[in-house]
Each structure stands twice: as C-alpha cells, then as structure tokens.
C-alpha cells in the first residue's frame, strides 16, 4: 500500500444552494402580504432599488447578467421594473380596511358603565382592576383573594364590587365559571322556573352529553320538558365577552390569485397589485455610468444591481409558477367550480407537479399559505389537495366531497332518530362509495358534528 498526496481531475454534478437560489425559493413561498413586506425590507438594504410610479417604464427583456454591459444597458433601458397586470394609474386601490371603524372593546364598554355605578370612590380602583383582569371571553380568572391582597381589602368587599360589575351589560360578564355565568344571565332575564336553576346548578354535564333521561328522572319530569329546559339553556351566551371585539381580532385574507368565469371559461389572475414596481435609483444610475469599471464604487453598485436584477427575476418567476400551478388546479377541478364541493376530486402534489413540469416541493411552496378567490368563494389552495376513496365506477371522490354528502344526510335526518355513523356508512355504500364507520366518525369530528347520541332530541 502506497501513501501519498495525489492530484486528480474529475467532473461531478451537484446542486449548490447559492444565496440567490435560496432567495428565489423563499420568495416563492411568500403570500401577497409577505412579499410586499419582503420588498420593503429590500428597499432598506439595497440603495439601488426605488419604487416606480405607475407611469414609469415597463418591463425589460430577460437578459442574462453575463451578457450585460451595464453602462450600455442604462443607455438602452430606463429601469429594471416589472409590469403589473392590468395596472391603471387613474384607478385608486380601494380596500375594505379603509371602511372599518374602531369597535368598542369589552374593557371600554365596561369602564363606561363603571363610572356611572353606585360604587364608592375607594372601591372604584377595585372595579377597574377586575374589569382589566377579565379574559377575552369575559371571565374573571384572578382569585378574589389575590385582588383583596393587592388593595388590602377583605374578600367580602371585593365580592361586593364584583357583584356590581356582574350586573353590567353584557349579561353574564365577570363570572368565574360557566355555571355562574348562566345563573347571572337567568337572574337578569327574570327566569323564575326553579327547575332551570336546578339543571344549571347540577346537570350541566348531562346537558352537554344530551343525557336528558337522567335529568328527567332526577327532577321527576318528562323527557320532553327536560328537552325544553335544555333548549332554553343553550340559548344563553356561554362567552359573553366575545360579543365585543377589537380591530386586533379582525383578520382579513388577501387572495393571492383570482379565478373568474369569462365567456364560459375560467381565467386565472395572479394578484401582484400589492407588490410595488421596482427600478434603479437615478443617482446611482448616473454614478455607475461615470465611474471606472475597476473602481470600488463601480464594483459595489454593480453587485447591488445584480442583486436587484435577481430580485425582479425571482418575483416574476414566482408569478409565473403560481399561475401555472393554479391553472393546472382549475383545469383538474373544473367540475368543482361548476357544481360545488360534491364534485371535488382527489388531488396530489405529484399530479400537479407532473402537469406543470416542476418538482413536488415547488408545487408545495407555491400553494403554501396562499388563497384563491373564485365564484365559489375564497379557498386556501391546499383545500384542492385532498385524499379520497373510489366509487364503484372507479372514479375518485375527495374527502371534502364525502363530507358534503355526510352533512347533507345529517341536515335531513329525523332529530328523534339521528343517523349513526354505521348507518351513514351503509347509506354511502348504497351510493357506491366504499367507506368505513371509523372514516365517517373521523370526517364527522373534522366537521365539528356531534355523535348521534348527542344530536338526539326527545
């Protein structure tokens, strides 16, 4: 065996994750809001990038950076902006946020009532503390003992202040648990039926599990009367605080793509109106044209220009990829757009990847966190990718399609004899859909539908 140093020449292929490639992958994953935020960050780090006004230059041709003479490039082209689809400089963008007014929060609503209460001035701060301690559902989770220690008062005093706040609107506010919340509401509503108070005090678990026979036996009443009591209790508000919300609770979805039906055909439009058009800063443009190629300034500006060009290219590539992926989804799920959820078909990332000619991971990044606005409503792109089962004809049915059928069966069932999971499975099999009872139970849970024993009415 001979040990020594040797030089060998070999040719291999490997994927190198350059910073530019990482950036392109990252941009593809961004939704509309994230892309706009990313561009804002780039404007801060790259001095060569400026935001174009609507009337400024249009998209340049895709020229590789190896073929570009930058000074000649600037003489020929005005900027490196990319063109927004259907952009109208005379059209003002209008968003729903411009019309949202400031909602009154729960704390503000209660504080307004507190200033008109019968509390003594020295107890006002206790009431304010209690109000500010309520959670978003309107419940008091801080023990009275701790509040009493903070203000060096007795628990009885704090209890009296709490009783005043519990008389405020909305009914049931500042309760310490669900039972107290419901009892407060019934007293404020003037309920006089003692049996209802008895059920709330001792049988809330039975109400939740629809065990009306136990309630009827314990109170010596009929199951019909127990059903009426349960129906009334369910009309009460278990979370009185949620009636009031702040603007922070409001979440808006900005669709990344829009699908419209035009002359019988579905057209895909990528929403890139929120991303600003980019161009080269005039000052640095002039500087580069008058600098020597070998100077440090020229090298710095050239490096930043390369970065800006790659950014524009990545954004355009993102738009093209999303368009192709969504177009393939629409073509495959055309029956859904025509007929609704019942016609949704099973779809995998691989099917779309093969159709578009990209890797599955690219499709995954293109649909991740993005939404589509369509004539059927707004859907997350992931909605169209679901597993399913086969019917007797061998055609695939998506899980969402089966859920739609289950929902329709339950909506039409006899409430006194609700359909069991097994019976639903049997009915689906009669339609040629092979599905097990456990799968029906799984889909029912995902739709937040209770079991038949809890749906039964007496």
Coordinates of C-alpha atoms in Angstrom, one line a residue:
X1 CA 0.0 0.0 0.0
X2 CA 1.4 3.4 -1.0
X3 CA 0.5 6.5 1.0
X4 CA 1.0 9.9 -0.5
X5 CA -0.6 13.1 -2.0
X6 CA -2.2 12.9 -5.4
X7 CA -4.0 15.4 -7.7
X8 CA -7.0 14.0 -9.6
X9 CA -9.3 15.8 -12.0
X10 CA -12.9 14.6 -12.0
X11 CA -16.2 16.1 -13.2
X12 CA -19.2 15.8 -10.9
X13 CA -22.7 17.3 -10.8
X14 CA -24.1 18.7 -7.6
X15 CA -26.7 21.3 -6.5
X16 CA -25.2 24.4 -4.9
X17 CA -27.6 26.4 -2.8
X18 CA -26.4 29.9 -3.7
X19 CA -27.9 32.9 -1.8
X20 CA -29.8 33.9 -4.9
X21 CA -31.4 30.4 -5.2
X22 CA -32.3 30.5 -1.5
X23 CA -33.9 33.9 -2.1
X24 CA -35.9 32.6 -5.1
X25 CA -37.2 29.7 -3.1
X26 CA -38.1 32.0 -0.2
X27 CA -39.9 34.4 -2.5
X28 CA -42.0 31.6 -4.0
X29 CA -43.2 30.6 -0.5
X30 CA -44.4 34.2 0.3
X31 CA -48.0 35.1 0.1
X32 CA -49.1 38.6 -1.1
X33 CA -48.6 40.4 2.2
X34 CA -45.3 38.6 3.0
X35 CA -43.9 39.5 -0.5
X36 CA -44.8 43.2 0.0
X37 CA -43.1 43.2 3.4
X38 CA -40.0 41.5 1.9
X39 CA -39.8 44.1 -0.9
X40 CA -40.0 46.8 1.8
X41 CA -37.0 45.2 3.5
X42 CA -35.0 45.1 0.3
X43 CA -35.6 48.7 -0.3
X44 CA -33.9 49.4 3.0
X45 CA -30.9 47.2 2.3
X46 CA -30.3 47.9 -1.4
X47 CA -29.8 51.6 -2.2
X48 CA -30.1 51.0 -6.0
X49 CA -33.8 49.9 -5.7
X50 CA -36.5 52.5 -5.9
X51 CA -40.3 52.2 -6.2
X52 CA -41.6 53.2 -9.6
X53 CA -44.5 55.5 -10.2
X54 CA -47.4 53.9 -12.2
X55 CA -46.5 55.8 -15.4
X56 CA -42.8 54.9 -15.3
X57 CA -41.0 52.4 -17.6
X58 CA -42.2 48.9 -18.5
X59 CA -40.6 45.5 -18.2
X60 CA -37.3 44.9 -19.9
X61 CA -36.3 41.8 -21.7
X62 CA -34.9 38.9 -19.9
X63 CA -31.2 39.3 -20.5
X64 CA -28.6 37.2 -18.6
X65 CA -26.3 39.2 -16.4
X66 CA -23.2 37.7 -18.2
X67 CA -24.3 39.5 -21.4
X68 CA -24.9 42.9 -19.9
X69 CA -22.7 45.9 -20.4
X70 CA -24.2 48.0 -17.5
X71 CA -23.4 51.4 -19.0
X72 CA -24.8 50.4 -22.4
X73 CA -27.7 48.9 -20.5
X74 CA -28.6 52.2 -18.9
X75 CA -28.5 54.0 -22.2
X76 CA -30.9 51.5 -23.8
X77 CA -33.3 50.9 -20.9
X78 CA -34.6 53.3 -18.2
X79 CA -35.2 50.8 -15.4
X80 CA -35.5 47.2 -14.3
X81 CA -39.1 47.4 -13.3
X82 CA -41.6 44.6 -13.9
X83 CA -45.0 45.2 -15.3
X84 CA -48.1 44.8 -13.1
X85 CA -51.0 43.2 -14.9
X86 CA -53.9 45.5 -15.7
X87 CA -52.4 48.4 -13.8
X88 CA -54.4 51.6 -14.2
X89 CA -52.7 54.8 -12.9
X90 CA -56.0 56.6 -12.8
X91 CA -57.6 53.8 -10.7
X92 CA -57.3 54.2 -6.9
X93 CA -56.9 51.0 -5.0
X94 CA -59.7 50.6 -2.5
X95 CA -59.6 48.1 0.3
X96 CA -62.1 47.2 2.9
X97 CA -59.7 48.3 5.7
X98 CA -60.5 51.9 4.7
X99 CA -64.1 51.5 5.7
X100 CA -63.5 49.6 9.0
X101 CA -64.4 51.8 12.0
X102 CA -63.0 51.4 15.5
X103 CA -65.0 48.9 17.5
X104 CA -65.7 49.4 21.2
X105 CA -63.8 46.9 23.2
X106 CA -65.1 44.9 26.1
X107 CA -62.9 46.9 28.6
X108 CA -64.1 50.2 27.2
X109 CA -67.7 49.2 27.4
X110 CA -67.4 48.1 31.0
X111 CA -65.4 51.1 32.0
X112 CA -68.1 53.4 30.7
X113 CA -70.6 51.6 32.9
X114 CA -68.3 51.6 35.9
X115 CA -68.2 55.4 36.0
X116 CA -72.0 55.5 36.5
X117 CA -72.1 52.7 39.1
X118 CA -73.0 53.1 42.7
X119 CA -69.5 52.1 43.9
X120 CA -67.7 54.3 46.5
X121 CA -64.7 56.2 45.2
X122 CA -62.3 54.0 47.1
X123 CA -63.8 50.9 45.5
X124 CA -63.6 52.3 42.0
X125 CA -60.0 51.1 41.6
X126 CA -61.0 47.6 42.6
X127 CA -63.7 47.6 39.9
X128 CA -61.2 48.9 37.4
X129 CA -58.8 46.1 38.3
X130 CA -61.5 43.5 38.0
X131 CA -62.5 44.7 34.6
X132 CA -58.9 44.8 33.3
X133 CA -58.4 41.2 34.6
X134 CA -61.2 39.7 32.5
X135 CA -60.2 37.4 29.7
X136 CA -61.4 37.9 26.1
X137 CA -64.5 35.7 26.9
X138 CA -65.5 37.9 29.8
X139 CA -64.5 35.6 32.6
X140 CA -62.6 36.6 35.8
X141 CA -59.7 34.2 36.2
X142 CA -57.9 36.0 39.1
X143 CA -58.9 34.7 42.5
X144 CA -60.7 37.2 44.8
X145 CA -58.1 36.6 47.5
X146 CA -55.3 37.9 45.3
X147 CA -57.3 41.0 44.4
X148 CA -58.1 41.6 48.1
X149 CA -54.3 41.4 48.9
X150 CA -53.5 43.9 46.2
X151 CA -55.8 46.5 47.7
X152 CA -55.6 45.5 51.3
X153 CA -59.3 44.9 51.5
X154 CA -61.4 42.0 52.7
X155 CA -62.6 39.3 50.2
X156 CA -66.2 40.3 51.1
X157 CA -65.5 43.8 49.9
X158 CA -64.1 42.6 46.6
X159 CA -67.1 40.2 46.3
X160 CA -69.5 43.1 46.6
X161 CA -67.6 45.1 44.0
X162 CA -67.7 42.0 41.7
X163 CA -71.4 41.7 42.2
X164 CA -71.9 45.3 40.9
X165 CA -69.8 44.6 37.8
X166 CA -71.7 41.3 37.2
X167 CA -74.8 43.5 36.9
X168 CA -73.3 45.3 33.9
X169 CA -74.1 44.6 30.2
X170 CA -73.5 42.1 28.6
X171 CA -75.4 39.7 30.8
X172 CA -73.1 37.1 32.5
X173 CA -70.0 39.2 32.5
X174 CA -67.2 38.8 35.1
X175 CA -68.4 35.3 36.1
X176 CA -65.8 32.9 37.4
X177 CA -67.1 29.8 35.7
X178 CA -69.8 28.7 33.2
X179 CA -72.3 27.8 35.9
X180 CA -72.1 31.3 37.5
X181 CA -72.2 32.9 34.1
X182 CA -75.5 31.1 33.2
X183 CA -77.1 31.8 36.6
X184 CA -76.3 35.5 36.3
X185 CA -77.9 35.6 32.9
X186 CA -81.1 33.8 34.1
X187 CA -81.5 36.2 37.0
X188 CA -81.1 39.2 34.8
X189 CA -83.6 37.8 32.3
X190 CA -86.1 37.3 35.1
X191 CA -86.3 33.5 34.9
X192 CA -88.5 32.1 37.6
X193 CA -88.6 28.4 36.8
X194 CA -86.7 26.7 39.7
X195 CA -86.1 23.6 37.6
X196 CA -84.0 25.5 35.1
X197 CA -81.8 26.8 38.0
X198 CA -81.6 23.2 39.3
X199 CA -80.4 21.9 35.9
X200 CA -77.8 24.6 35.6
X201 CA -76.5 24.0 39.1
X202 CA -76.3 20.2 39.0
X203 CA -76.7 18.9 35.4
X204 CA -74.5 20.9 33.0
X205 CA -72.5 17.8 32.1
X206 CA -75.7 16.0 31.4
X207 CA -76.8 18.8 29.1
X208 CA -73.5 18.7 27.3
X209 CA -73.8 15.0 26.7
X210 CA -77.6 15.1 25.9
X211 CA -78.3 12.8 28.9
X212 CA -81.9 14.1 29.2
X213 CA -83.3 10.9 30.7
X214 CA -81.1 11.4 33.7
X215 CA -82.3 15.0 34.2
X216 CA -85.9 13.9 33.7
X217 CA -85.6 11.1 36.3
X218 CA -83.8 13.3 38.9
X219 CA -86.3 16.2 38.6
X220 CA -89.3 13.9 38.1
X221 CA -90.3 15.5 34.8
X222 CA -90.8 14.2 31.3
X223 CA -88.0 14.0 28.8
X224 CA -89.9 16.5 26.7
X225 CA -89.8 19.0 29.4
X226 CA -86.1 18.3 30.0
X227 CA -85.6 18.9 26.3
X228 CA -87.3 22.3 26.6
X229 CA -85.2 23.2 29.5
X230 CA -82.0 22.2 27.7
X231 CA -83.1 24.1 24.6
X232 CA -83.5 27.3 26.7
X233 CA -80.2 26.9 28.4
X234 CA -78.5 26.6 25.0
X235 CA -79.9 30.0 24.0
X236 CA -77.8 31.6 26.8
X237 CA -74.4 33.0 25.9
X238 CA -71.5 30.9 27.4
X239 CA -68.9 33.5 26.4
X240 CA -70.4 37.0 26.9
X241 CA -67.1 38.8 26.3
X242 CA -66.9 37.7 22.7
X243 CA -69.7 40.0 21.7
X244 CA -67.2 42.8 21.9
X245 CA -64.0 42.7 19.9
X246 CA -61.2 45.0 18.9
X247 CA -59.7 45.6 15.5
X248 CA -56.8 43.4 16.5
X249 CA -59.2 40.4 16.4
X250 CA -60.2 41.2 12.8
X251 CA -58.3 39.1 10.3
X252 CA -58.5 39.7 6.5
X253 CA -57.5 37.4 3.8
X254 CA -56.0 38.9 0.7
X255 CA -56.4 36.4 -2.2
X256 CA -53.1 35.7 -4.0
X257 CA -55.0 34.6 -7.1
X258 CA -58.4 35.3 -8.5
X259 CA -60.3 32.9 -10.7
X260 CA -63.1 34.4 -12.8
X261 CA -65.5 32.9 -15.3
X262 CA -65.4 34.8 -18.6
X263 CA -67.4 33.7 -21.6
X264 CA -67.7 30.2 -20.2
X265 CA -64.0 29.8 -19.4
X266 CA -62.2 30.2 -16.1
X267 CA -59.4 32.8 -16.2
X268 CA -56.6 32.8 -13.6
X269 CA -55.3 36.2 -12.5
X270 CA -52.3 36.5 -10.1
X271 CA -52.8 39.3 -7.6
X272 CA -49.5 41.2 -7.8
X273 CA -51.0 44.6 -7.4
X274 CA -49.8 45.0 -3.8
X275 CA -46.1 44.5 -4.8
X276 CA -44.6 47.8 -6.0
X277 CA -42.8 48.1 -9.3
X278 CA -39.0 48.4 -9.0
X279 CA -36.5 50.5 -10.8
X280 CA -32.9 51.7 -10.4
X281 CA -32.2 54.9 -8.4
X282 CA -31.4 57.8 -10.7
X283 CA -28.5 58.9 -8.6
X284 CA -26.7 55.6 -8.6
X285 CA -27.5 55.1 -12.3
X286 CA -25.6 58.3 -13.1
X287 CA -22.8 57.4 -10.8
X288 CA -22.3 54.0 -12.4
X289 CA -22.2 55.5 -15.9
X290 CA -19.4 57.8 -14.9
X291 CA -17.3 55.5 -12.8
X292 CA -14.4 53.4 -13.9
X293 CA -15.2 49.7 -14.2
X294 CA -12.4 48.7 -11.8
X295 CA -13.2 51.2 -9.1
X296 CA -14.6 50.0 -5.7
X297 CA -17.7 52.2 -6.2
X298 CA -18.4 50.6 -9.6
X299 CA -18.0 47.1 -8.1
X300 CA -20.3 48.0 -5.2
X301 CA -23.0 49.4 -7.4
X302 CA -22.7 46.5 -9.9
X303 CA -23.1 44.0 -7.1
X304 CA -26.2 45.7 -5.8
X305 CA -27.5 45.9 -9.3
X306 CA -27.0 42.2 -9.8
X307 CA -29.0 41.6 -6.6
X308 CA -31.8 43.9 -7.8
X309 CA -32.0 42.1 -11.1
X310 CA -32.2 38.8 -9.4
X311 CA -34.9 40.1 -7.1
X312 CA -37.0 41.2 -10.1
X313 CA -36.4 37.9 -11.9
X314 CA -37.4 35.9 -8.8
X315 CA -40.6 37.9 -8.4
X316 CA -41.6 37.3 -12.0
X317 CA -40.7 33.6 -11.7
X318 CA -42.9 33.4 -8.6
X319 CA -45.8 34.9 -10.5
X320 CA -45.4 32.5 -13.4
X321 CA -45.1 29.5 -11.2
X322 CA -48.2 30.4 -9.2
X323 CA -50.1 31.0 -12.4
X324 CA -49.2 27.6 -13.9
X325 CA -49.9 25.7 -10.7
X326 CA -53.3 27.4 -10.1
X327 CA -54.2 27.0 -13.8
X328 CA -53.5 23.2 -13.5
X329 CA -55.6 23.0 -10.4
X330 CA -58.5 24.8 -12.0
X331 CA -58.4 22.6 -15.1
X332 CA -58.3 19.4 -12.9
X333 CA -61.1 20.6 -10.5
X334 CA -63.3 22.2 -13.2
X335 CA -66.3 20.1 -12.0
X336 CA -65.9 21.6 -8.6
X337 CA -66.2 25.2 -9.9
X338 CA -69.2 24.2 -11.9
X339 CA -71.1 22.0 -9.4
X340 CA -69.7 22.6 -5.9
X341 CA -68.0 20.5 -3.2
X342 CA -69.7 17.3 -4.1
X343 CA -67.7 17.3 -7.3
X344 CA -64.3 17.9 -5.8
X345 CA -61.8 15.1 -6.8
X346 CA -58.8 13.7 -5.0
X347 CA -55.6 15.5 -6.0
X348 CA -52.0 15.2 -5.1
X349 CA -49.0 17.5 -5.4
X350 CA -47.3 15.0 -7.7
X351 CA -50.2 15.2 -10.2
X352 CA -49.9 19.0 -10.5
X353 CA -46.1 18.8 -10.5
X354 CA -46.2 16.4 -13.5
X355 CA -48.7 18.6 -15.3
X356 CA -46.7 21.8 -14.7
X357 CA -43.3 20.1 -15.2
X358 CA -41.7 21.1 -11.8
X359 CA -40.8 19.2 -8.6
X360 CA -43.4 18.4 -5.9
X361 CA -41.6 20.7 -3.5
X362 CA -42.0 23.6 -5.9
X363 CA -45.8 23.0 -6.0
X364 CA -45.9 22.7 -2.2
X365 CA -44.2 26.1 -1.8
X366 CA -46.4 27.7 -4.5
X367 CA -49.6 26.7 -2.7
X368 CA -48.4 27.1 0.9
X369 CA -50.3 29.8 2.8
X370 CA -51.9 31.2 -0.4
X371 CA -55.6 31.8 -1.1
X372 CA -57.8 31.8 -4.2
X373 CA -60.8 33.9 -4.8
X374 CA -63.3 32.2 -7.0
X375 CA -67.0 32.2 -7.9
X376 CA -67.4 29.5 -5.3
X377 CA -65.8 31.6 -2.5
X378 CA -62.4 32.1 -1.1
X379 CA -60.4 28.9 -0.5
X380 CA -56.9 28.1 0.6
X381 CA -55.0 26.4 -2.3
X382 CA -54.4 23.4 0.0
X383 CA -58.1 22.8 0.0
X384 CA -57.9 21.4 -3.5
X385 CA -55.4 18.8 -2.5
X386 CA -57.1 16.0 -0.5
X387 CA -57.2 12.3 -0.4
X388 CA -60.3 10.3 -1.2
X389 CA -61.9 7.0 -1.9
X390 CA -63.1 5.3 -5.1
X391 CA -66.7 4.6 -6.0
X392 CA -68.0 1.5 -7.8
X393 CA -67.2 3.1 -11.2
X394 CA -63.6 3.5 -10.1
X395 CA -63.8 7.3 -10.1
X396 CA -62.2 9.1 -7.2
X397 CA -64.1 11.2 -4.6
X398 CA -62.3 13.7 -2.5
X399 CA -62.8 13.7 1.3
X400 CA -64.4 17.2 1.1
X401 CA -67.0 15.8 -1.3
X402 CA -67.8 12.9 1.1
X403 CA -68.1 15.4 4.0
X404 CA -70.6 17.4 1.9
X405 CA -72.7 14.3 1.5
X406 CA -72.5 13.4 5.2
X407 CA -73.5 17.0 6.1
X408 CA -76.5 16.8 3.7
X409 CA -77.6 13.5 5.3
X410 CA -77.4 14.8 8.8
X411 CA -79.3 18.0 7.9
X412 CA -82.2 15.9 6.6
X413 CA -82.2 13.3 9.4
X414 CA -85.0 12.7 11.8
X415 CA -83.8 14.5 15.0
X416 CA -85.6 11.9 17.2
X417 CA -83.8 9.1 15.4
X418 CA -80.5 10.6 14.2
X419 CA -78.3 8.6 11.8
X420 CA -75.5 6.6 13.4
X421 CA -72.0 6.5 11.9
X422 CA -72.6 3.0 10.8
X423 CA -75.9 3.9 9.1
X424 CA -74.3 6.8 7.3
X425 CA -71.5 4.4 6.1
X426 CA -74.2 2.0 4.8
X427 CA -76.1 4.8 3.0
X428 CA -72.8 5.9 1.3
X429 CA -72.1 2.3 0.3
X430 CA -75.5 2.1 -1.3
X431 CA -74.4 5.1 -3.4
X432 CA -71.3 3.1 -4.5
X433 CA -68.9 4.8 -2.0
X434 CA -66.9 2.3 0.0
X435 CA -66.2 3.9 3.3
X436 CA -65.9 2.5 6.9
X437 CA -67.7 3.6 10.0
X438 CA -64.4 4.8 11.5
X439 CA -63.8 7.0 8.5
X440 CA -67.3 8.5 8.8
X441 CA -66.6 9.2 12.5
X442 CA -63.3 10.9 11.6
X443 CA -65.0 13.1 8.9
X444 CA -67.8 14.0 11.3
X445 CA -65.4 15.1 14.0
X446 CA -63.5 17.2 11.5
X447 CA -66.8 19.0 10.7
X448 CA -67.5 19.5 14.4
X449 CA -70.7 17.5 14.3
X450 CA -71.7 15.7 17.4
X451 CA -72.3 11.9 17.6
X452 CA -75.8 10.6 17.1
X453 CA -76.4 10.2 20.9
X454 CA -75.8 13.9 21.4
X455 CA -77.8 15.0 18.4
X456 CA -80.9 13.1 19.5
X457 CA -84.0 15.1 20.5
X458 CA -86.8 13.9 22.7

